[in-house]
Coordinates of C-alpha atoms in Angstrom, one line a residue:
M26 CA 165.9 95.6 108.6
Y27 CA 161.9 96.3 108.8
Y28 CA 161.2 100.3 110.4
Y29 CA 157.3 99.7 110.6
S30 CA 154.6 97.1 111.9
E31 CA 153.6 94.4 110.3
S32 CA 150.1 96.1 109.2
I33 CA 152.1 98.9 107.7
Q34 CA 154.9 96.8 105.8
N35 CA 152.7 94.2 104.4
L36 CA 150.3 96.9 103.0
I37 CA 154.0 98.1 101.2
E38 CA 154.4 95.2 100.2
E39 CA 150.6 94.4 98.7
L40 CA 150.5 97.8 97.0
S41 CA 154.6 97.4 95.4
S42 CA 153.6 94.4 93.7
L43 CA 150.7 96.3 91.6
P44 CA 152.2 97.2 88.2
N45 CA 154.3 100.6 88.2
I46 CA 154.5 100.9 91.9
G47 CA 157.9 100.7 93.5
P48 CA 159.0 100.5 96.7
K49 CA 158.8 103.8 97.7
S50 CA 155.4 105.0 95.3
A51 CA 154.4 102.1 97.6
Q52 CA 155.4 103.5 100.8
R53 CA 153.8 107.4 99.8
L54 CA 150.7 105.2 98.5
A55 CA 150.4 103.3 102.1
F56 CA 150.6 106.1 104.1
H57 CA 148.1 108.5 101.9
L58 CA 146.0 105.5 102.7
L59 CA 146.8 105.4 106.9
N60 CA 145.8 109.5 107.1
L61 CA 142.8 109.1 105.0
P62 CA 139.1 109.3 107.0
Q63 CA 138.3 105.7 107.7
K64 CA 135.0 106.3 105.5
R65 CA 137.1 106.9 103.0
V66 CA 139.3 103.8 103.2
E67 CA 136.4 101.6 103.4
H68 CA 134.9 103.2 100.5
L69 CA 137.8 102.4 98.6
A70 CA 138.4 99.0 99.8
E71 CA 134.4 98.0 98.6
S72 CA 135.1 99.6 96.0
I73 CA 137.8 97.0 94.8
V74 CA 136.0 94.5 96.2
T75 CA 132.2 94.9 94.4
A76 CA 134.6 95.7 91.2
R77 CA 136.4 92.1 91.6
K78 CA 133.3 90.7 91.8
K79 CA 131.1 92.1 89.1
I80 CA 133.7 93.1 86.8
C81 CA 133.5 89.5 83.9
F82 CA 133.9 90.1 79.9
C83 CA 131.5 90.8 77.7
E84 CA 130.4 88.4 75.7
K85 CA 131.1 89.5 72.0
C86 CA 134.2 92.1 72.6
F87 CA 135.6 90.3 75.4
N88 CA 135.3 94.3 77.3
L89 CA 135.1 94.1 80.7
T90 CA 131.7 95.1 82.1
D91 CA 129.9 94.3 84.9
Q92 CA 126.4 93.2 82.3
P93 CA 126.5 90.6 80.1
V94 CA 127.2 92.4 77.0
C95 CA 128.8 96.1 77.3
Q96 CA 127.5 99.7 76.3
I97 CA 129.3 99.8 73.4
C98 CA 127.9 96.7 72.0
S99 CA 124.6 97.0 73.3
D100 CA 124.2 100.9 71.5
P101 CA 122.2 100.8 68.5
K102 CA 123.9 103.4 67.0
R103 CA 127.1 101.4 66.7
D104 CA 128.3 100.0 63.1
T105 CA 128.4 96.6 63.6
S106 CA 129.9 95.2 60.2
T107 CA 133.5 97.1 61.3
I108 CA 135.8 95.3 64.6
M109 CA 138.7 97.3 66.1
V110 CA 140.8 94.4 67.2
V111 CA 142.8 96.0 70.5
E112 CA 145.7 94.3 72.8
E113 CA 143.9 95.4 76.3
P114 CA 140.4 97.6 77.5
S115 CA 142.6 100.9 77.9
D116 CA 143.6 101.2 74.4
L117 CA 139.4 100.6 73.5
A118 CA 139.2 103.7 76.5
A119 CA 141.8 105.2 74.3
Y120 CA 139.9 105.6 71.1
E121 CA 136.9 105.8 72.6
K122 CA 137.8 109.4 74.6
T123 CA 138.6 110.1 71.0
G124 CA 134.9 110.3 69.5
Q125 CA 135.7 109.7 66.3
Y126 CA 135.1 105.7 66.3
K127 CA 131.9 104.5 65.2
G128 CA 131.7 100.5 64.7
V129 CA 132.1 98.0 67.4
Y130 CA 135.3 96.6 69.1
H131 CA 137.2 93.1 70.0
V132 CA 139.6 93.0 72.8
L133 CA 142.6 90.0 72.8
H134 CA 144.1 90.8 76.4
G135 CA 147.4 90.7 75.1
A136 CA 149.8 90.2 72.4
V137 CA 151.4 87.2 70.4
N138 CA 154.8 86.8 72.8
P139 CA 156.2 83.1 72.3
M140 CA 159.7 84.3 74.9
V141 CA 157.2 84.8 77.6
G142 CA 154.5 82.0 76.4
V143 CA 151.9 84.0 75.0
Q144 CA 150.8 81.8 72.2
P145 CA 147.5 83.1 70.1
E146 CA 145.6 80.5 72.3
N147 CA 145.8 82.4 74.9
L148 CA 144.3 85.1 73.1
K149 CA 140.7 85.9 72.1
L150 CA 141.9 85.1 69.2
K151 CA 139.4 81.6 68.3
E152 CA 136.7 84.4 69.7
L153 CA 137.4 86.7 66.9
M154 CA 137.3 83.8 64.3
Q155 CA 134.1 82.7 65.9
R156 CA 132.6 86.2 65.8
L157 CA 133.3 87.0 62.5
Q158 CA 131.8 83.7 61.3
R159 CA 128.2 84.4 63.4
E160 CA 128.5 87.9 62.1
D161 CA 127.9 90.4 58.9
V162 CA 131.4 91.9 59.4
K163 CA 133.2 93.7 56.4
E164 CA 136.3 95.5 57.9
V165 CA 139.1 94.7 60.2
I166 CA 140.8 96.9 62.0
I167 CA 144.1 95.7 63.4
A168 CA 145.0 98.2 65.8
T169 CA 147.8 96.7 68.1
N170 CA 150.5 98.6 69.3
S171 CA 153.8 99.4 66.8
T172 CA 155.7 96.5 68.5
V173 CA 157.2 93.0 68.1
E174 CA 154.7 91.2 69.7
G175 CA 151.5 93.9 68.4
E176 CA 153.2 93.5 64.7
A177 CA 152.9 89.7 65.0
T178 CA 150.2 89.7 66.8
A179 CA 148.0 91.6 63.7
L180 CA 150.2 89.7 61.2
W181 CA 148.7 86.3 62.7
I182 CA 145.2 88.3 62.3
S183 CA 145.4 89.5 58.9
K184 CA 146.1 86.3 57.8
F185 CA 142.9 84.7 59.1
V186 CA 140.8 87.1 58.4
K187 CA 141.7 87.4 54.8
Q188 CA 141.4 84.1 54.7
A189 CA 137.1 84.8 55.5
G190 CA 137.1 87.0 52.8
I191 CA 136.6 90.4 55.0
K192 CA 138.5 93.2 54.5
V193 CA 141.6 93.8 57.1
T194 CA 143.3 97.1 57.8
R195 CA 145.6 98.9 59.9
I196 CA 146.1 101.7 61.5
A197 CA 148.4 104.4 60.5
S198 CA 151.1 105.1 63.0
G199 CA 154.1 107.5 62.8
V200 CA 155.5 110.8 63.8
P201 CA 153.9 111.6 67.0
V202 CA 152.0 115.6 67.3
G203 CA 155.1 118.0 68.7
G204 CA 157.5 115.2 68.3
A205 CA 160.9 116.8 66.0
L206 CA 161.6 113.9 63.4
E207 CA 165.5 114.1 64.6
F208 CA 164.5 112.4 68.0
I209 CA 162.3 109.4 65.9
D210 CA 163.2 105.7 65.2
E211 CA 163.8 104.7 62.0
M212 CA 161.0 102.5 62.1
T213 CA 158.3 105.1 63.0
L214 CA 159.6 107.0 60.6
F215 CA 159.2 104.3 58.0
R216 CA 155.5 103.6 58.9
A217 CA 154.8 107.7 59.0
L218 CA 156.3 107.5 54.9
E219 CA 154.1 104.7 54.5
G220 CA 150.9 105.8 55.9
R221 CA 151.5 109.2 54.3
T222 CA 148.5 110.7 52.9
E223 CA 147.7 113.2 50.3
L224 CA 146.4 116.8 51.4

């Protein structure tokens, strides 16, 4: 039984189709949007439509951008001899927020996952290999997630990058700041031990 008009129900259904938005969250968002001033709602809708029309992949790294080449790739101060490979644009953003990495990126748009039909050819891996042939790259940093899929992707990349004679490194992973050892899983502790550094 529907408690709301068709328009409200359609809005709730559309919002609940977004990632991590369940029916209750969708309902709250729908009522929040309906209570906003008309101008704010129009501006939000216009922003979504404009972003969908203008946003594309960077021709070099496949980050999301509204220009042919993203701001990072077009920055002459970046070290183009080091490429960090990440799964998603959100991973790139996380590293950029640290302000510590000065190289460039390559965004795969996923990780190898045969269980759901994601094969290497479904990612931007071929483009990475072509890029390594065109550009003078000295190091590839693999920064995929510490999941089964991320590790499989890292192994696949390292195999081909090593064949190209380029240095391959993997980001360290381990115990988070503020984490208690008794609550950390065995694989994380193992990776923390393997990635230890001298003080």
